[in-house]
Tab-separated table of C-alpha atoms in Angstrom:
chain	number	residue	atom	x	y	z
I	3	MET	CA	-17.866	31.130	35.381
I	4	ALA	CA	-15.217	32.067	34.613
I	5	ALA	CA	-15.163	35.079	31.522
I	6	ARG	CA	-14.179	32.953	28.045
I	7	SER	CA	-10.368	34.535	27.462
I	8	ALA	CA	-10.478	36.771	24.066
I	9	LYS	CA	-8.438	37.198	21.232
I	10	GLY	CA	-5.538	38.880	21.804
I	11	THR	CA	-5.460	39.088	25.734
I	12	PRO	CA	-2.650	37.963	27.909
I	13	SER	CA	-4.398	34.890	29.060
I	14	TRP	CA	-4.823	34.012	25.063
I	15	LEU	CA	-1.272	34.772	23.944
I	16	GLY	CA	-0.160	32.107	26.850
I	17	ALA	CA	-2.456	29.292	25.950
I	18	VAL	CA	-1.213	29.819	22.281
I	19	ASN	CA	2.527	30.226	23.189
I	20	ASP	CA	2.308	27.248	25.778
I	21	ARG	CA	0.555	25.064	22.662
I	22	VAL	CA	3.568	26.250	20.181
I	23	GLY	CA	5.955	25.501	22.989
I	24	LEU	CA	5.139	22.375	23.907
I	25	SER	CA	4.169	21.131	19.867
I	26	ALA	CA	8.432	22.194	19.687
I	27	LEU	CA	8.836	19.824	22.244
I	28	LEU	CA	7.323	16.421	20.795
I	29	ASP	CA	8.316	17.761	17.274
I	30	HIS	CA	12.159	17.927	18.080
I	31	GLY	CA	12.833	16.259	21.398
I	32	PRO	CA	14.517	18.080	24.804
I	33	LEU	CA	15.181	21.749	24.250
I	34	THR	CA	16.779	24.893	25.756
I	35	ARG	CA	15.139	27.911	26.495
I	36	ASN	CA	17.471	29.935	23.973
I	37	ARG	CA	16.555	26.789	21.587
I	38	ILE	CA	13.176	26.873	21.799
I	39	CYS	CA	13.505	30.796	21.504
I	40	GLU	CA	14.840	29.873	18.245
I	41	ILE	CA	12.265	27.459	17.136
I	42	VAL	CA	8.877	29.500	18.512
I	43	GLY	CA	10.142	32.909	17.925
I	44	VAL	CA	9.394	34.253	21.778
I	45	SER	CA	11.790	36.351	23.811
I	46	LYS	CA	13.560	34.768	26.607
I	47	PRO	CA	11.120	36.234	29.439
I	48	THR	CA	8.316	34.465	27.186
I	49	ALA	CA	9.950	31.059	26.846
I	50	SER	CA	10.813	31.242	30.334
I	51	LEU	CA	6.697	31.940	31.274
I	52	MET	CA	5.873	29.171	28.362
I	53	MET	CA	8.588	26.659	30.618
I	54	THR	CA	7.148	27.607	33.569
I	55	ARG	CA	3.643	27.120	32.973
I	56	LEU	CA	3.860	23.996	31.491
I	57	LEU	CA	5.725	22.513	34.550
I	58	ALA	CA	3.145	23.641	37.061
I	59	ALA	CA	1.015	21.739	34.443
I	60	GLY	CA	2.744	18.609	34.348
I	61	VAL	CA	3.408	18.148	30.958
I	62	ILE	CA	6.868	18.877	30.644
I	63	GLU	CA	9.700	18.012	32.533
I	64	GLU	CA	13.760	19.083	33.208
I	65	ARG	CA	15.865	16.619	31.752
I	66	GLY	CA	19.397	17.440	32.563
I	67	THR	CA	21.541	20.393	31.287
I	68	VAL	CA	23.771	21.323	28.543
I	69	ALA	CA	26.950	23.587	28.843
I	70	GLY	CA	25.445	26.948	28.073
I	71	SER	CA	26.907	30.198	28.157
I	72	PRO	CA	30.843	30.255	30.215
I	73	GLY	CA	30.180	29.117	34.292
I	74	ARG	CA	26.918	28.323	33.085
I	75	ASN	CA	24.752	25.139	32.191
I	76	ALA	CA	21.475	25.176	30.426
I	77	ALA	CA	18.360	23.404	31.502
I	78	LEU	CA	16.948	20.544	29.131
I	79	TYR	CA	13.137	20.789	28.813
I	80	ALA	CA	11.263	17.795	27.678
I	81	ALA	CA	7.357	17.173	27.199
I	82	ARG	CA	6.745	14.221	28.867
I	83	ILE	CA	4.549	11.402	26.986
I	84	ASP	CA	3.335	9.015	29.918
I	85	ARG	CA	-0.383	10.439	29.516
I	86	PRO	CA	-2.644	10.742	27.750
I	87	LEU	CA	-1.811	7.617	25.851
I	88	GLY	CA	-4.137	5.941	23.402
I	89	VAL	CA	-4.340	1.952	22.916
I	90	ALA	CA	-4.223	0.653	18.894
I	91	VAL	CA	-5.980	-2.447	18.457
I	92	ASP	CA	-6.073	-4.846	14.966
I	93	LEU	CA	-8.051	-7.838	15.491
I	94	ASP	CA	-9.413	-10.362	12.919
I	95	ALA	CA	-11.219	-13.771	13.210
I	96	ALA	CA	-8.504	-15.163	15.099
I	97	GLU	CA	-6.115	-12.775	16.987
I	98	LEU	CA	-6.458	-9.631	18.966
I	99	ARG	CA	-3.061	-7.444	18.853
I	100	ALA	CA	-2.771	-4.113	20.525
I	101	THR	CA	-0.317	-1.159	21.386
I	102	VAL	CA	-0.004	2.002	23.644
I	103	VAL	CA	0.622	4.450	21.683
I	104	ASP	CA	1.725	7.830	22.574
I	105	ALA	CA	1.763	11.817	21.532
I	106	VAL	CA	5.421	10.943	19.763
I	107	GLY	CA	4.564	7.653	18.180
I	108	THR	CA	7.472	5.955	20.485
I	109	GLU	CA	7.177	1.975	18.999
I	110	HIS	CA	5.602	0.262	22.008
I	111	PRO	CA	5.743	-3.704	22.260
I	112	VAL	CA	2.813	-5.253	20.798
I	113	ALA	CA	0.688	-7.615	22.975
I	114	ARG	CA	-1.497	-10.711	21.744
I	115	PHE	CA	-4.359	-12.918	22.175
I	116	ALA	CA	-6.210	-15.617	20.736
I	117	LEU	CA	-9.827	-14.775	20.740
I	118	PRO	CA	-12.356	-17.493	21.582
I	119	ALA	CA	-13.509	-19.505	18.237
I	120	ALA	CA	-16.869	-19.982	19.996
I	121	VAL	CA	-19.788	-17.236	19.745
I	122	ALA	CA	-21.267	-17.556	22.956
I	123	ASP	CA	-17.381	-16.497	24.423
I	124	ARG	CA	-16.652	-13.412	22.356
I	125	ASP	CA	-17.826	-10.255	24.252
I	126	ALA	CA	-16.856	-6.762	22.873
I	127	VAL	CA	-16.204	-4.882	25.860
I	128	ALA	CA	-14.516	-7.554	28.127
I	129	GLU	CA	-12.130	-8.017	24.587
I	130	ILE	CA	-11.004	-4.269	24.625
I	131	ARG	CA	-10.418	-3.699	28.436
I	132	ARG	CA	-8.012	-6.812	27.974
I	133	ALA	CA	-6.607	-5.265	24.890
I	134	ILE	CA	-5.883	-2.132	27.216
I	135	ALA	CA	-4.466	-4.107	29.801
I	136	ASP	CA	-1.888	-6.283	28.310
I	137	ALA	CA	-0.904	-3.634	25.611
I	138	SER	CA	-0.238	-1.275	28.965
I	139	ALA	CA	1.513	-4.355	31.067
I	140	ALA	CA	3.867	-4.806	28.326
I	141	SER	CA	4.697	-1.383	27.439
I	142	GLY	CA	5.470	-0.564	31.307
I	143	THR	CA	2.285	2.603	31.334
I	144	ASP	CA	-0.596	3.099	33.085
I	145	PRO	CA	-3.707	1.987	31.744
I	146	GLU	CA	-5.762	4.682	33.007
I	147	ALA	CA	-3.742	7.030	31.440
I	148	VAL	CA	-5.611	5.555	27.931
I	149	HIS	CA	-7.887	8.478	27.030
I	150	THR	CA	-8.316	6.980	22.958
I	151	VAL	CA	-9.061	3.396	21.943
I	152	VAL	CA	-9.352	2.894	17.812
I	153	ILE	CA	-10.198	-0.624	16.733
I	154	GLY	CA	-9.253	-1.488	13.286
I	155	THR	CA	-11.262	-4.933	11.731
I	156	ALA	CA	-12.661	-5.777	8.779
I	157	GLY	CA	-15.682	-4.081	7.898
I	158	TYR	CA	-17.183	-1.132	9.046
I	159	VAL	CA	-19.937	1.277	10.674
I	160	ASP	CA	-22.274	2.971	9.106
I	161	PRO	CA	-21.615	6.507	10.785
I	162	GLY	CA	-25.439	7.113	11.145
I	163	GLU	CA	-27.413	6.979	14.531
I	164	GLU	CA	-27.336	3.746	15.250
I	165	GLY	CA	-23.769	2.809	14.259
I	166	THR	CA	-24.552	-0.121	12.577
I	167	LEU	CA	-21.448	-2.607	12.439
I	168	PHE	CA	-21.108	-4.105	8.968
I	169	THR	CA	-18.536	-7.183	9.206
I	170	GLU	CA	-18.106	-10.884	9.491
I	171	THR	CA	-15.433	-10.938	11.536
I	172	LEU	CA	-16.352	-10.185	15.001
I	173	PRO	CA	-18.905	-12.678	15.624
I	174	GLY	CA	-21.159	-11.637	19.593
I	175	TRP	CA	-19.779	-8.327	19.031
I	176	PRO	CA	-23.040	-5.626	19.265
I	177	VAL	CA	-24.225	-5.101	15.821
I	178	ARG	CA	-25.410	-1.781	16.472
I	179	ARG	CA	-23.867	1.093	18.600
I	180	VAL	CA	-21.434	-0.690	18.742
I	181	ARG	CA	-18.737	2.663	19.140
I	182	ALA	CA	-21.107	4.094	22.323
I	183	THR	CA	-21.692	0.933	23.652
I	184	LEU	CA	-17.620	0.058	24.209
I	185	GLU	CA	-17.231	3.731	24.920
I	186	ALA	CA	-20.164	3.795	27.625
I	187	ALA	CA	-18.433	0.427	29.224
I	188	LEU	CA	-14.816	1.559	28.995
I	189	GLY	CA	-14.895	5.036	29.922
I	190	ARG	CA	-12.587	5.922	27.036
I	191	THR	CA	-13.543	7.167	23.453
I	192	VAL	CA	-13.036	4.866	20.903
I	193	PHE	CA	-12.900	4.753	17.023
I	194	ILE	CA	-13.505	1.719	15.079
I	195	GLU	CA	-12.014	1.786	11.620
I	196	ASN	CA	-11.988	-0.094	8.522
I	197	ASP	CA	-8.895	-2.185	8.429
I	198	VAL	CA	-7.638	-1.511	4.741
I	199	ASN	CA	-7.788	1.871	5.059
I	200	LEU	CA	-5.632	1.700	8.337
I	201	ALA	CA	-3.286	-0.112	5.859
I	202	ALA	CA	-3.651	2.867	3.722
I	203	VAL	CA	-2.499	4.929	6.691
I	204	ALA	CA	0.529	2.728	7.145
I	205	GLU	CA	1.530	3.108	3.710
I	206	ARG	CA	0.898	7.046	3.525
I	207	ASP	CA	3.119	7.108	6.698
I	208	SER	CA	5.914	5.046	6.136
I	209	GLY	CA	5.599	2.677	2.576
I	210	ALA	CA	5.163	2.920	-0.835
I	211	GLY	CA	2.602	6.042	-0.567
I	212	VAL	CA	5.223	8.459	1.298
I	213	ASP	CA	5.645	10.411	-1.909
I	214	GLY	CA	2.533	9.442	-4.132
I	215	GLU	CA	-0.059	12.311	-4.523
I	216	VAL	CA	-2.854	10.202	-5.027
I	217	PHE	CA	-2.902	6.189	-4.373
I	218	ALA	CA	-5.271	3.509	-4.079
I	219	LEU	CA	-4.600	0.501	-2.184
I	220	VAL	CA	-6.050	-3.072	-2.566
I	221	TRP	CA	-6.101	-5.456	0.198
I	222	LEU	CA	-5.369	-9.183	-0.963
I	223	GLY	CA	-6.139	-11.591	1.787
I	224	ASN	CA	-8.634	-14.038	3.213
I	225	GLY	CA	-10.694	-10.559	2.434
I	226	VAL	CA	-10.914	-8.411	-0.503
I	227	GLY	CA	-10.831	-4.636	0.054
I	228	ALA	CA	-9.501	-1.339	-1.672
I	229	SER	CA	-9.169	2.360	0.211
I	230	PHE	CA	-8.150	5.770	-1.892
I	231	ASP	CA	-6.001	8.270	-0.637
I	232	VAL	CA	-5.774	11.888	-2.037
I	233	ALA	CA	-2.840	13.737	-0.348
I	234	GLY	CA	-3.421	12.405	3.154
I	235	ASP	CA	-7.022	11.978	3.205
I	236	LEU	CA	-9.014	8.600	2.891
I	237	HIS	CA	-12.348	8.376	1.235
I	238	ARG	CA	-14.661	6.838	3.366
I	239	GLY	CA	-17.948	6.961	1.488
I	240	SER	CA	-21.173	8.645	2.647
I	241	PHE	CA	-21.781	5.235	4.738
I	242	GLY	CA	-18.616	4.067	5.362
I	243	GLY	CA	-18.460	1.278	2.731
I	244	ALA	CA	-15.991	3.058	0.628
I	245	GLY	CA	-13.796	0.274	-1.413
I	246	GLU	CA	-15.875	-2.652	-0.378
I	247	ILE	CA	-14.739	-4.434	-3.769
I	248	GLY	CA	-15.294	-7.532	-2.593
I	249	PHE	CA	-18.891	-7.785	-3.301
I	250	LEU	CA	-18.679	-6.631	-6.869
I	251	PRO	CA	-19.979	-9.376	-9.700
I	252	LEU	CA	-17.438	-10.274	-12.015
I	253	SER	CA	-17.150	-9.733	-15.953
I	254	ALA	CA	-17.567	-12.109	-18.312
I	255	GLU	CA	-13.887	-11.984	-19.085
I	256	ALA	CA	-13.575	-12.521	-15.216
I	257	ARG	CA	-15.525	-15.642	-14.776
I	258	ALA	CA	-13.935	-17.116	-17.727
I	259	MET	CA	-10.938	-18.058	-15.399
I	260	ASP	CA	-12.773	-19.649	-12.740
I	261	PRO	CA	-16.663	-20.430	-13.547
I	262	ASP	CA	-17.556	-20.783	-9.972
I	263	ALA	CA	-16.228	-17.269	-9.087
I	264	GLN	CA	-19.593	-15.009	-8.769
I	265	THR	CA	-17.461	-11.634	-6.843
I	266	VAL	CA	-14.282	-10.275	-6.835
I	267	GLN	CA	-13.766	-12.222	-3.160
I	268	ASP	CA	-14.626	-15.713	-4.911
I	269	LEU	CA	-11.747	-14.269	-7.461
I	270	VAL	CA	-8.830	-13.688	-5.663
I	271	GLY	CA	-9.721	-13.617	-1.702
I	272	GLY	CA	-8.711	-16.196	0.554
I	273	ARG	CA	-10.877	-19.353	-0.899
I	274	ALA	CA	-9.141	-19.060	-4.672
I	275	VAL	CA	-5.583	-18.651	-2.952
I	276	GLU	CA	-6.793	-22.178	-0.917
I	277	ARG	CA	-7.869	-23.446	-3.488
I	278	PHE	CA	-4.811	-22.762	-5.703
I	279	VAL	CA	-2.643	-23.961	-2.894
I	280	ARG	CA	-3.993	-27.027	-2.810
I	281	ALA	CA	-4.130	-28.154	-6.371
I	282	GLU	CA	-0.649	-27.712	-6.193
I	283	GLY	CA	-0.489	-30.694	-3.996
I	284	LEU	CA	0.599	-28.721	-0.713
I	285	PRO	CA	-1.385	-28.214	2.653
I	286	ALA	CA	-4.244	-25.756	2.347
I	287	GLY	CA	-6.385	-26.716	5.571
I	288	ASP	CA	-7.564	-23.243	6.319
I	289	HIS	CA	-5.998	-19.655	4.835
I	290	PRO	CA	-3.569	-19.544	7.281
I	291	THR	CA	-2.372	-22.957	6.205
I	292	ALA	CA	-2.252	-21.893	2.919
I	293	LEU	CA	-0.509	-19.013	3.205
I	294	ALA	CA	2.367	-20.455	4.876
I	295	ALA	CA	2.475	-23.190	2.488
I	296	LEU	CA	2.780	-20.647	-0.579
I	297	ALA	CA	5.285	-18.469	1.016
I	298	ALA	CA	7.353	-21.320	1.541
I	299	ALA	CA	6.863	-23.083	-2.562
I	300	SER	CA	9.049	-23.769	-4.368
I	301	PRO	CA	10.146	-21.238	-7.350
I	302	GLU	CA	8.384	-22.603	-10.014
I	303	VAL	CA	5.122	-22.981	-7.749
I	304	ARG	CA	5.258	-19.203	-7.052
I	305	ALA	CA	5.508	-18.267	-10.434
I	306	ARG	CA	2.927	-20.437	-11.386
I	307	PHE	CA	0.868	-18.303	-8.666
I	308	THR	CA	2.181	-15.308	-9.547
I	309	ALA	CA	0.913	-15.984	-13.158
I	310	GLU	CA	-2.192	-16.913	-12.905
I	311	PHE	CA	-3.739	-14.245	-9.270
I	312	GLY	CA	-2.027	-11.773	-11.717
I	313	GLU	CA	-4.174	-12.158	-14.227
I	314	ARG	CA	-6.680	-12.163	-11.901
I	315	ILE	CA	-6.021	-9.462	-9.968
I	316	ALA	CA	-5.961	-7.155	-12.951
I	317	HIS	CA	-9.477	-7.572	-14.149
I	318	ALA	CA	-10.656	-7.266	-10.294
I	319	VAL	CA	-9.162	-4.137	-9.784
I	320	LEU	CA	-10.660	-2.572	-13.103
I	321	PRO	CA	-13.875	-1.206	-11.579
I	322	LEU	CA	-11.402	0.691	-9.252
I	323	LEU	CA	-9.747	2.438	-11.794
I	324	ALA	CA	-12.170	3.251	-14.021
I	325	THR	CA	-13.939	5.053	-11.017
I	326	LEU	CA	-11.012	6.262	-9.431
I	327	ASP	CA	-8.038	6.428	-12.126
I	328	PRO	CA	-5.097	6.410	-9.596
I	329	ARG	CA	-1.846	7.555	-10.330
I	330	GLN	CA	-0.135	4.621	-8.091
I	331	LEU	CA	-1.802	1.166	-7.170
I	332	VAL	CA	-0.681	-0.420	-4.084
I	333	LEU	CA	-0.739	-4.137	-3.613
I	334	ALA	CA	-1.222	-4.954	-0.027
I	335	GLY	CA	-2.165	-7.646	2.328
I	336	PRO	CA	-0.654	-11.357	3.212
I	337	VAL	CA	-0.979	-12.309	-0.654
I	338	ALA	CA	0.418	-8.924	-1.631
I	339	ALA	CA	3.254	-9.203	0.462
I	340	ILE	CA	4.190	-13.409	-0.821
I	341	GLY	CA	3.548	-12.294	-4.168
I	342	GLY	CA	5.581	-8.952	-4.053
I	343	ASP	CA	7.220	-7.160	-6.673
I	344	GLU	CA	7.287	-9.840	-9.297
I	345	LEU	CA	3.119	-10.012	-8.661
I	346	ALA	CA	3.061	-5.956	-9.201
I	347	ALA	CA	4.771	-6.403	-12.011
I	348	VAL	CA	2.225	-8.624	-13.638
I	349	VAL	CA	-1.006	-7.131	-12.351
I	350	GLN	CA	0.868	-4.149	-13.874
I	351	ALA	CA	1.077	-5.400	-17.225
I	352	ALA	CA	-1.843	-7.285	-17.217
I	353	VAL	CA	-3.776	-4.244	-16.395
I	354	ARG	CA	-2.362	-2.122	-19.273
I	355	ARG	CA	-3.112	-5.013	-21.719
I	356	ILE	CA	-6.621	-5.317	-20.928
I	357	SER	CA	-7.709	-1.618	-20.384
I	358	ARG	CA	-7.309	1.773	-21.318
I	359	TRP	CA	-5.229	2.504	-18.021
I	360	TYR	CA	-2.027	2.477	-17.115
I	361	PRO	CA	-1.118	3.316	-13.258
I	362	GLU	CA	2.034	2.092	-11.426
I	363	VAL	CA	1.459	-1.157	-10.220
I	364	VAL	CA	3.828	-1.577	-6.686
I	365	ALA	CA	3.836	-3.978	-3.957
I	366	THR	CA	3.368	-3.030	0.035
I	367	GLU	CA	6.263	-1.414	1.918
I	368	VAL	CA	5.192	-1.978	4.981
I	369	ARG	CA	4.326	-5.775	5.676
I	370	ASP	CA	4.860	-6.331	9.285
I	371	VAL	CA	1.330	-5.913	10.897
I	372	PRO	CA	0.483	-3.074	8.808
I	373	VAL	CA	-3.114	-2.824	10.303
I	374	LEU	CA	-1.970	-2.225	13.574
I	375	ARG	CA	0.792	0.158	12.116
I	376	GLY	CA	-1.885	2.181	10.155
I	377	ALA	CA	-4.011	2.776	13.508
I	378	ARG	CA	-1.104	3.216	15.895
I	379	THR	CA	-0.806	6.436	13.060
I	380	TYR	CA	-3.883	7.628	13.046
I	381	LEU	CA	-3.950	7.450	16.704
I	382	ARG	CA	-0.634	9.059	17.539
I	383	ALA	CA	-2.368	12.252	15.895
I	384	LYS	CA	-5.177	12.338	18.370
I	385	VAL	CA	-3.162	11.930	21.531
I	386	ARG	CA	-0.763	14.463	20.696
I	387	GLU	CA	-4.032	16.652	20.039
I	388	ASP	CA	-5.533	15.440	23.445
I	389	LEU	CA	-2.108	16.359	25.180
I	390	LEU	CA	-1.905	20.219	23.134
I	391	ASP	CA	-5.549	20.806	24.153
I	392	THR	CA	-4.660	20.046	28.022
I	393	VAL	CA	-2.331	23.615	28.038
I	394	ALA	CA	-4.228	25.415	25.463
I	395	SER	CA	-8.347	25.165	25.926
I	396	LEU	CA	-9.931	28.641	26.106
I	397	VAL	CA	-11.846	29.182	29.388
I	398	VAL	CA	-15.473	28.928	28.890
I	399	HIS	CA	-18.468	29.999	30.584
C-alpha cells in the first residue's frame, strides 16, 4: 500500500494548497492565476501547479479569459459545482418538497409532489428516491452526482444505536434504523433533522438571527416546537429531543385561557387555531384551510387573533425562557408568519408583564419554505466539504 503523506512533505503541501485554492474559487467565483496568488498567498509557479492538478482532477475548469499584461490575456479558473451534489428534502403529512444543493448554494428549482394519504401506500425509500429524481430533473443535474440527502421533518431521530424515529408525520416509515435503512437502499449518506432546527438554521443564515449571538426559535404551526442557537451551534440534546415543548403541561394561568387545553400543543397548536377561526365564522375544515382563512380575514378578526394568541404564546414560552434565558426569541412557522410584527409585539409585552424575563421578540424573516431553506444551508456545508475532500485527502496505507 502507498505510504501516508507526512506533514511538511511536497505531497502534503500540495494537497493543502489545492484545498485552499479550490476554497478560494468556491468563495470568490472565477479567478485568474494572479488573483489566486493574492488571495491564497502563494507564488505564481505554485499557483500554476495548483491549477494544473485541479484541472486534472476535474474539479475546476477554464472559463474564458480577461485582459492581462499588454498583449496577453489571463485565463479564468472556476470551480466545477456539478458534482458532488446533495438533495435537501422537507416533508410533512401531505407534501414533499426537494431541491438540489451544490457547494456554493445555487438557487435550484423546488420539486414538489403530494404524498399518499393511505399509510399502506407510504414507502420511505420510494419517496426519497423520487425526491432525488424529481429535484435533479427540475435543476437539470445528474441524479448520480447526488451523494448526500438531508431530510427535514417534524419529530427527531434518537442518535442511539437503534436510531428510533419519533414523529407523527411519517406514517409507514420505519420506526427503527430509518437512517440506516435509507442509506443502504439509496447508496447515499442520509441525515434526518428536526424541522424546527432547520428553520433556525435558515434564520441564522438569512433571517432574524443573522446578527444575534444567541436566539431561541419557537415554531408555531400545526405542531409547536423550539430550537436554541448559540453562535450558529444548535442544542439538540443528548437524545435529539431538545425543544419538544409541545408536550409540556400548562400552568394554571395558561389553562385558564382554555380549560380544555392540557399541553402547549393544545393551547397554541393547529387545533387551537382551527377553533378560533371556526368561532369567527370562517372555514376551518383542516389546518391549511384555517390558516388561509385567517390570512384573508378582516383586520378586526386578525386583531382579535393577535391579542388572544399573543397572550397564549407568552405563557407557552415561559418554560423555554426560564431554562435558556435567550436574548432574542424568534417566532416562526405559518402562524407566526401570518401574525407578523404585531403578534411579536404582543408576545413581547405579555412576557414582560407576566414574568421576570425580557427578551426581544421578533417575527421570522424567512417565510418561504423555511425548513427547506434550512436543509439547503445545512447541506451546502456538507457538499462543499465533500468536494474539498476529493482533492485534499491524504494517502492512507
